[in-house]
């Protein structure tokens, strides 16, 4: 948690001003019981209305000045807390962007979302309250005790006993609840994960009539979260009654002892009232401190979880080479891939090469490693053995920016972002003209979709492309990659939602590209890759065939079976 405080740099002024004004307000508050004591001992005792009026005006002045100090302290505390939170969120987002697929897969999307939202909100609240109250409350507590000693040393001994006992209760409860709040946050992660799955997979759940099972899973997760929150809440709830009991016992002893000393003439009535007011101030401030400690406890637990993400270092280090020879050639040399915590390789000793301008088809059954293979080219994952070369250079030696600049990727799941069609297309090339965008859309067979949308390129796509069909989303994601005009184009089963005629026109348009990229097409359809210069057949992570369509029909059993299942011969 404390490592995050480096993001407070730039808010030093606010971090000094806010507590300072809070301490000033506390000083004015400590003078109030003394003024009240004078009103009782001098003004009321002598029936001096003028004196009482003057002292009341002093109380009003103390209140007004204290209010001004409070407002300034609140303003600067909020400014520092929000600025700190903003910096941490920016750094956290940048750090997450630097992580490889391996780390993101390990952490999980729901966990990362919780860190960016719920956890950061708790940290922001903790910083805000710490700047405002962390120094003020102890100052009031010890200040009141010191002021009590200036009034009467013997009576003030009650304060000296009560305050350590209160501190023991407060900090003991804090020590007990910190690990419990961590457990609550992990339960919250699970609830968020289930909620996210249910929202994104609502159609699938309904299609399989699985609502009852999902509701049951959600109820179990929320019940566990509820029980964890109640348990830690019960421990935290002990704080208020415990502090009230200790302070009220101290007040009873104080009044009892004060009454005896007033009767003997050692104390005045006003002094007893002042001592009572100081004890009441201690009670109020300790309750505030107790609530502050609960908030700080949550903030520290959440801050540690955020810091935990920062401490996860990317498993893929960026190289230094900033450019290749521009040939767009790709070569796999005994490349193997094993995912984190897996017991065996997902890809095993893959060997092949692709020259500039060639079209490489990749096919195989579900789970054969097709997507894993193409993910090695942009270095989303690193090989555990062997190497992958682009333009004769190991991908590990490229800088991340230089490698990805060469590659255009159309992922298996079509992802579009909220904004106009033009904005989405410029993800590939931020300087692309409208003519270049329309040309790419035409090549992706989406021109008819564009013409049918009101506003053309200004048509607003909703988040995730919800206002487009599956095929339309796929064609626009293909167009986005074509706008980039990369040396290497990767289509990861990106035409699955297209009909055969549209798919055929798309493949024909790829052949006509003037910049002659190396094209990788991952597909489950043999028709989509039949015209490729080279087809790689995968089975359980191993290459079982490499060749053209006709060659593989005669030499590769796996390819022949896939083809036969899709184009059954007469009489079979």
XYZ file of C-alpha atoms in Angstrom:
572
model
C 0.000 0.000 0.000
C 2.691 2.471 1.061
C 4.543 1.994 -2.233
C 1.541 3.654 -3.895
C 2.262 6.871 -2.010
C 4.912 7.772 -4.599
C 1.946 8.899 -6.691
C 1.326 11.655 -4.117
C 4.249 13.505 -5.683
C 2.950 16.820 -6.947
C 0.431 17.113 -4.108
C 2.903 17.975 -1.321
C 1.319 21.394 -0.813
C -2.165 19.904 -0.400
C -0.852 17.216 1.972
C 0.620 19.926 4.215
C -2.173 22.506 4.000
C -5.052 20.114 4.711
C -3.746 18.682 8.038
C -2.474 22.123 9.049
C -5.907 23.719 8.747
C -7.447 20.728 10.511
C -5.030 21.221 13.404
C -5.913 24.922 13.520
C -9.580 24.015 13.699
C -8.754 21.543 16.488
C -6.922 24.273 18.425
C -9.971 26.537 18.251
C -12.152 23.630 19.388
C -9.927 23.026 22.427
C -10.463 26.601 23.585
C -14.260 26.178 23.680
C -14.468 24.372 27.090
C -12.279 27.090 28.663
C -14.624 29.812 27.383
C -17.637 27.862 28.699
C -15.908 27.504 32.082
C -15.443 31.304 32.251
C -19.089 31.862 31.362
C -20.131 29.625 34.285
C -17.540 30.724 36.868
C -17.499 34.453 36.091
C -20.473 35.496 33.974
C -23.235 33.363 35.516
C -21.727 33.414 39.021
C -21.640 37.248 39.016
C -24.829 37.636 36.929
C -22.763 39.665 34.441
C -24.819 39.565 31.233
C -22.323 41.677 29.322
C -19.492 39.267 30.112
C -21.654 36.306 29.088
C -22.533 38.064 25.802
C -18.878 38.824 25.039
C -17.840 35.239 25.745
C -20.693 33.932 23.555
C -19.442 36.158 20.705
C -16.002 34.616 21.201
C -17.619 31.157 20.839
C -19.302 32.271 17.598
C -15.982 33.642 16.306
C -14.223 30.370 17.144
C -16.969 28.463 15.302
C -16.760 30.672 12.178
C -12.958 30.529 12.005
C -13.056 26.785 12.645
C -15.598 26.330 9.834
C -13.372 28.254 7.393
C -10.391 26.115 8.371
C -12.474 22.954 7.913
C -13.661 23.973 4.444
C -10.106 24.704 3.320
C -8.879 21.422 4.775
C -11.697 19.495 3.058
C -10.946 21.147 -0.285
C -7.223 20.402 -0.266
C -7.731 16.864 1.081
C -10.224 16.098 -1.706
C -7.907 17.618 -4.307
C -4.972 15.491 -3.133
C -7.038 12.281 -2.812
C -8.678 12.580 -6.244
C -5.382 13.556 -7.887
C -3.599 10.647 -6.203
C -6.347 8.219 -7.265
C -6.223 9.499 -10.837
C -2.453 9.006 -11.039
C -2.646 5.503 -9.591
C -5.442 4.522 -11.999
C -3.463 5.812 -14.974
C -0.351 3.950 -13.827
C -2.348 0.800 -13.098
C -4.033 0.891 -16.500
C -0.671 1.399 -18.233
C 0.843 -1.443 -16.226
C -2.023 -3.791 -17.125
C -1.537 -2.848 -20.778
C 2.138 -3.861 -20.465
C 1.283 -7.334 -19.145
C 1.326 -10.271 -21.511
C -1.626 -12.553 -22.126
C -0.127 -14.971 -19.576
C -0.431 -12.535 -16.662
C -3.877 -11.313 -17.737
C -5.091 -14.917 -18.024
C -3.715 -15.663 -14.546
C -5.201 -12.585 -12.842
C -8.567 -12.691 -14.603
C -10.666 -9.842 -15.950
C -13.057 -9.558 -12.940
C -10.104 -9.171 -10.563
C -8.528 -6.427 -12.654
C -11.845 -4.560 -12.919
C -12.270 -4.754 -9.119
C -8.757 -3.360 -8.613
C -9.464 -0.439 -10.975
C -12.861 0.454 -9.502
C -13.918 -0.789 -6.049
C -10.409 -1.075 -4.593
C -9.305 2.308 -5.925
C -12.439 3.997 -4.540
C -11.629 2.595 -1.089
C -8.022 3.800 -1.369
C -9.193 7.273 -2.430
C -11.572 7.495 0.549
C -8.795 6.318 2.859
C -6.377 8.997 1.633
C -9.041 11.703 1.913
C -10.015 10.827 5.495
C -6.400 10.310 6.542
C -5.438 13.826 5.475
C -8.450 15.285 7.258
C -8.702 13.271 10.462
C -5.636 11.138 11.077
C -3.726 13.994 12.730
C -6.757 15.908 13.996
C -8.285 13.149 16.118
C -5.097 12.220 18.040
C -4.352 15.946 18.431
C -7.778 16.523 20.013
C -7.412 13.454 22.231
C -3.976 14.353 23.601
C -4.706 18.091 23.475
C -7.807 17.580 25.611
C -5.775 15.526 28.071
C -3.101 18.248 28.288
C -5.747 20.945 28.734
C -7.322 18.811 31.482
C -3.969 18.723 33.298
C -3.799 22.537 33.135
C -7.168 22.652 34.914
C -6.605 19.983 37.586
C -3.847 17.376 37.707
C -5.626 14.915 39.983
C -8.839 14.835 37.919
C -6.821 14.615 34.709
C -5.373 11.258 35.807
C -8.698 9.764 34.670
C -7.763 10.871 31.143
C -4.300 9.287 31.450
C -5.904 5.904 32.253
C -8.833 6.042 29.817
C -6.901 7.032 26.676
C -4.425 4.069 26.635
C -7.302 1.625 27.252
C -9.240 3.180 24.371
C -6.164 3.036 22.107
C -5.699 -0.656 22.959
C -9.317 -1.446 21.979
C -9.222 0.582 18.765
C -5.895 -0.694 17.454
C -6.610 -4.264 18.550
C -9.795 -4.318 16.496
C -7.928 -2.768 13.552
C -5.258 -5.479 13.740
C -7.940 -8.197 13.782
C -9.975 -6.850 10.850
C -7.270 -6.146 8.235
C -6.948 -9.793 7.036
C -10.723 -10.215 7.203
C -11.297 -7.282 4.862
C -8.901 -8.908 2.378
C -11.082 -12.019 2.486
C -14.209 -9.917 1.901
C -12.636 -8.342 -1.197
C -11.745 -11.768 -2.614
C -15.378 -12.843 -2.125
C -16.424 -9.663 -3.932
C -14.152 -10.666 -6.832
C -16.048 -13.928 -7.163
C -19.446 -12.187 -7.157
C -18.243 -9.756 -9.832
C -16.889 -12.626 -11.906
C -20.201 -14.489 -11.827
C -22.109 -11.270 -12.582
C -19.877 -10.540 -15.561
C -20.295 -14.079 -16.910
C -24.066 -13.879 -16.579
C -24.309 -10.500 -18.306
C -21.982 -11.365 -21.200
C -23.408 -14.856 -21.603
C -27.095 -14.041 -21.067
C -28.137 -15.386 -24.474
C -26.303 -18.674 -23.989
C -27.797 -19.120 -20.522
C -31.303 -18.579 -21.881
C -30.673 -20.792 -24.896
C -29.810 -23.711 -22.600
C -32.483 -22.803 -20.015
C -29.771 -22.676 -17.356
C -31.098 -19.662 -15.455
C -31.834 -21.618 -12.255
C -28.291 -23.012 -11.990
C -26.748 -19.586 -12.586
C -29.083 -18.017 -10.042
C -28.070 -20.704 -7.538
C -24.355 -20.062 -8.153
C -24.945 -16.335 -7.702
C -26.872 -16.918 -4.474
C -24.071 -19.107 -3.088
C -21.417 -16.502 -3.948
C -23.439 -13.594 -2.510
C -24.238 -15.637 0.605
C -20.514 -16.256 1.167
C -19.816 -12.550 0.654
C -22.677 -11.685 3.013
C -21.390 -14.006 5.743
C -17.834 -12.677 5.392
C -19.056 -9.078 5.580
C -21.262 -9.837 8.606
C -18.384 -11.543 10.413
C -15.974 -8.654 9.946
C -18.832 -6.216 10.588
C -19.538 -7.824 13.976
C -15.909 -7.406 15.015
C -15.859 -3.799 13.795
C -19.172 -3.158 15.546
C -17.553 -3.926 18.912
C -15.565 -0.711 18.602
C -18.380 1.799 19.183
C -19.980 0.199 22.274
C -16.538 -0.582 23.737
C -15.331 2.999 23.340
C -18.649 4.404 24.605
C -18.496 2.167 27.685
C -14.902 3.127 28.529
C -15.508 6.854 28.025
C -18.770 6.876 29.978
C -17.127 5.045 32.874
C -14.358 7.665 32.744
C -16.982 10.470 32.722
C -18.788 8.938 35.689
C -15.519 8.756 37.647
C -14.652 12.302 36.569
C -18.012 13.758 37.688
C -17.970 11.801 40.941
C -14.438 12.961 41.747
C -15.216 16.510 40.515
C -18.316 16.775 42.717
C -16.261 15.860 45.797
C -13.564 18.404 44.881
C -16.153 21.143 44.156
C -17.709 20.466 47.553
C -14.287 20.828 49.156
C -13.576 23.997 47.190
C -10.640 22.548 45.205
C -12.469 22.945 41.893
C -15.078 25.297 40.500
C -18.256 24.227 38.750
C -16.975 25.700 35.478
C -13.784 23.649 35.681
C -15.772 20.429 36.164
C -17.889 21.349 33.121
C -14.692 22.018 31.154
C -13.267 18.638 32.180
C -16.551 16.964 31.181
C -16.472 18.770 27.811
C -12.897 17.643 27.206
C -13.883 14.039 27.955
C -16.861 14.386 25.587
C -14.517 15.744 22.918
C -12.297 12.715 23.414
C -15.321 10.433 23.029
C -16.421 12.084 19.789
C -12.905 12.087 18.357
C -12.249 8.486 19.291
C -15.468 7.436 17.558
C -14.289 9.376 14.512
C -10.863 7.775 14.853
C -12.452 4.335 15.158
C -14.466 4.851 11.964
C -11.370 6.329 10.325
C -9.353 3.275 11.268
C -12.003 0.988 9.759
C -11.827 3.010 6.540
C -8.020 3.040 6.610
C -8.025 -0.709 7.256
C -10.155 -1.249 4.162
C -8.004 1.199 2.197
C -4.769 -0.543 3.210
C -6.199 -3.956 2.315
C -7.409 -2.629 -1.045
C -4.148 -0.730 -1.597
C -2.168 -3.916 -1.029
C -4.307 -5.662 -3.634
C -3.669 -2.829 -6.113
C 0.048 -2.905 -5.313
C -0.062 -6.659 -5.870
C -0.972 -5.998 -9.512
C 1.907 -3.512 -9.832
C 4.317 -6.123 -8.471
C 3.421 -8.592 -11.210
C 6.102 -8.054 -13.792
C 5.511 -8.793 -17.489
C 6.908 -12.199 -18.376
C 7.729 -10.823 -21.840
C 10.548 -8.293 -21.995
C 10.628 -5.916 -24.945
C 13.688 -6.128 -27.215
C 15.557 -3.227 -28.783
C 15.377 -3.812 -32.540
C 13.063 -1.237 -34.075
C 12.863 -2.445 -37.687
C 13.328 -5.525 -39.844
C 14.029 -5.756 -43.558
C 10.358 -5.304 -44.447
C 10.033 -8.673 -46.173
C 7.254 -9.900 -43.889
C 8.716 -13.408 -43.830
C 7.848 -15.657 -40.860
C 9.658 -18.773 -39.715
C 9.001 -21.214 -36.869
C 11.989 -23.237 -35.675
C 11.055 -26.081 -33.305
C 8.680 -23.665 -31.552
C 6.859 -25.039 -28.513
C 4.349 -23.318 -26.242
C 3.281 -24.205 -22.734
C 0.726 -22.069 -20.904
C 1.305 -21.031 -17.299
C 0.548 -23.820 -14.789
C -0.069 -26.301 -17.631
C 1.333 -29.810 -17.339
C 2.156 -30.256 -21.023
C 2.838 -28.255 -24.174
C -0.040 -26.775 -26.162
C 2.224 -26.626 -29.225
C 5.140 -28.977 -29.729
C 8.134 -28.419 -32.046
C 6.410 -26.521 -34.852
C 8.573 -26.000 -37.956
C 7.554 -24.085 -41.095
C 8.351 -20.898 -42.997
C 6.265 -18.331 -44.869
C 7.661 -15.965 -47.491
C 6.479 -12.445 -48.286
C 3.162 -12.508 -50.124
C 2.306 -16.124 -49.332
C -1.041 -17.141 -47.884
C -0.758 -19.685 -45.091
C -3.832 -21.622 -44.044
C -4.005 -23.144 -40.553
C -6.611 -25.792 -39.814
C -7.295 -28.442 -37.216
C -9.866 -29.658 -34.757
C -11.085 -27.688 -31.746
C -8.263 -27.286 -29.227
C -5.570 -28.306 -31.695
C -3.577 -25.099 -31.100
C -4.476 -22.950 -34.121
C -4.950 -19.684 -32.202
C -1.964 -20.486 -29.981
C 0.194 -20.779 -33.104
C -0.674 -17.374 -34.565
C -0.452 -15.745 -31.107
C 3.264 -16.536 -31.111
C 3.896 -14.267 -34.130
C 2.901 -10.941 -32.436
C 4.418 -12.375 -29.243
C 1.238 -12.417 -27.207
C 2.839 -15.502 -25.660
C 6.494 -16.548 -25.649
C 7.737 -19.923 -26.808
C 9.104 -22.201 -24.107
C 11.412 -23.872 -26.636
C 12.653 -22.982 -30.100
C 12.117 -19.608 -31.713
C 9.840 -17.590 -33.978
C 11.478 -15.343 -36.588
C 10.018 -12.344 -38.407
C 12.202 -11.002 -41.231
C 14.935 -13.354 -40.014
C 14.970 -11.763 -36.517
C 13.767 -13.490 -33.363
C 10.521 -11.826 -32.189
C 12.070 -11.554 -28.704
C 14.654 -9.123 -30.098
C 12.069 -6.685 -31.478
C 10.666 -3.852 -29.432
C 6.940 -4.451 -28.839
C 5.979 -1.386 -30.881
C 8.190 -2.331 -33.835
C 6.895 -5.917 -33.965
C 3.219 -4.993 -33.708
C 3.687 -2.252 -36.316
C 4.444 -5.001 -38.845
C 1.373 -7.065 -37.980
C -2.356 -6.618 -38.507
C -4.565 -8.925 -36.434
C -8.219 -9.809 -36.768
C -9.002 -11.664 -33.524
C -11.261 -14.660 -33.135
C -13.774 -12.531 -31.231
C -14.727 -9.416 -33.176
C -14.227 -6.422 -30.878
C -15.414 -2.922 -31.774
C -15.385 0.105 -29.507
C -17.969 2.774 -28.780
C -17.566 5.540 -31.350
C -18.027 6.231 -35.030
C -17.048 3.783 -37.772
C -14.281 6.220 -38.731
C -12.856 6.195 -35.183
C -12.857 2.408 -35.103
C -11.121 2.155 -38.472
C -8.379 4.569 -37.397
C -7.219 2.160 -34.712
C -5.232 0.607 -37.545
C -3.880 3.932 -38.825
C -4.726 7.144 -36.993
C -3.809 9.208 -40.060
C -5.949 7.240 -42.515
C -8.054 9.331 -44.882
C -11.734 8.667 -45.521
C -10.864 7.303 -48.985
C -8.413 4.811 -47.484
C -10.985 3.743 -44.895
C -13.712 3.255 -47.513
C -11.268 1.267 -49.684
C -10.461 -1.043 -46.746
C -14.165 -1.436 -45.956
C -14.832 -2.341 -49.596
C -12.047 -4.957 -49.540
C -13.573 -6.391 -46.351
C -16.929 -6.738 -48.162
C -18.605 -4.260 -45.782
C -19.337 -1.447 -48.251
C -23.010 -2.416 -48.451
C -23.207 -2.275 -44.643
C -21.599 1.186 -44.623
C -23.965 2.472 -47.318
C -26.939 1.224 -45.331
C -25.971 3.096 -42.161
C -27.219 6.629 -41.604
C -24.264 9.000 -41.510
C -21.859 6.649 -43.271
C -18.481 6.798 -41.542
C -20.055 8.960 -38.809
C -22.469 6.166 -37.837
C -21.975 5.520 -34.098
C -21.172 1.962 -33.100
C -22.286 1.020 -29.610
C -19.907 -0.542 -27.119
C -18.864 -3.996 -28.306
C -20.714 -3.436 -31.593
C -24.088 -4.304 -30.058
C -25.955 -2.510 -32.843
C -24.304 -4.660 -35.542
C -24.784 -8.305 -36.483
C -22.013 -10.868 -35.975
C -21.067 -10.833 -39.660
C -21.023 -7.025 -39.793
C -18.750 -6.879 -36.752
C -16.360 -9.372 -38.324
C -16.182 -7.451 -41.596
C -15.483 -4.158 -39.841
C -12.714 -5.733 -37.722
C -11.183 -7.094 -40.946
C -11.412 -3.616 -42.490
C -9.693 -2.128 -39.424
C -6.717 -4.444 -39.969
C -6.619 -3.655 -43.707
C -6.515 0.096 -43.031
C -3.157 -0.484 -41.330
C -1.616 -2.068 -44.471
C 0.712 -4.314 -42.464
C 3.445 -6.633 -43.714
C 1.795 -9.601 -41.984
C -1.975 -10.157 -41.788
C -3.423 -12.655 -39.311
C -7.051 -13.752 -39.580
C -7.894 -15.874 -36.536
C -11.083 -17.654 -37.591
C -12.414 -14.186 -38.378
C -14.852 -15.154 -41.128
C -16.850 -17.753 -39.206
C -19.976 -15.546 -39.262
C -19.735 -14.885 -43.019
C -21.609 -16.857 -45.626
C -19.577 -18.837 -48.183
C -20.088 -16.309 -51.001
C -18.933 -13.338 -48.888
C -16.014 -15.391 -47.571
C -14.977 -16.247 -51.140
C -15.119 -12.584 -52.223
C -13.079 -11.603 -49.171
C -10.352 -14.131 -50.007
C -10.271 -12.895 -53.592
C -9.869 -9.293 -52.411
C -6.965 -10.303 -50.158
C -5.179 -11.710 -53.220
C -5.494 -8.298 -54.907
C -3.784 -6.275 -52.143
C -1.067 -4.153 -53.761
C 1.256 -4.145 -50.734
C 1.535 -7.964 -50.937
C 1.336 -8.965 -47.242
C 2.042 -12.389 -45.802
C -1.401 -13.704 -44.823
C -2.218 -16.266 -42.129
C -5.783 -17.604 -42.187
C -6.964 -19.693 -39.251
C -10.192 -21.458 -40.110
C -12.296 -24.520 -39.465
C -13.546 -24.425 -43.052
C -11.446 -26.160 -45.675
C -13.126 -23.920 -48.288
C -11.596 -20.837 -46.623
C -8.031 -22.123 -46.932
C -8.191 -24.379 -49.999
C -6.543 -21.710 -52.170
C -3.682 -21.039 -49.718
C -0.089 -21.436 -50.885
C 0.612 -23.604 -47.876
C -1.731 -25.275 -45.389
C -0.606 -26.315 -41.913
C -2.682 -29.050 -40.282
C -2.586 -29.246 -36.491
C -3.698 -32.078 -34.258
C -3.329 -31.868 -30.483
C -0.594 -29.228 -30.736
C 1.501 -31.054 -33.331
C 1.912 -30.376 -37.049
C 0.604 -33.458 -38.824
C 0.659 -32.067 -42.355
C 2.041 -29.216 -44.457
C 1.268 -28.704 -48.120
C -1.292 -27.523 -50.636
C -4.939 -28.534 -50.589
C -4.513 -31.289 -53.180
C -1.353 -32.629 -51.591
C -2.931 -32.875 -48.150
C -6.019 -34.664 -49.454
C -3.725 -37.493 -50.502
C -1.154 -37.431 -47.702
C -2.829 -36.155 -44.502
C -5.537 -38.258 -42.867
C -6.631 -35.483 -40.499
C -7.081 -32.976 -43.320
C -8.870 -35.527 -45.456
C -11.295 -36.291 -42.624
C -12.041 -32.602 -42.050
C -12.624 -32.075 -45.769
C -14.838 -35.163 -46.084
C -16.961 -34.094 -43.107
C -17.652 -30.770 -44.820
C -17.962 -31.957 -48.446
C -19.318 -35.506 -48.395
C -18.721 -37.487 -51.586
C -21.537 -39.188 -53.419
C -22.316 -42.617 -52.069
C -20.480 -41.987 -48.796
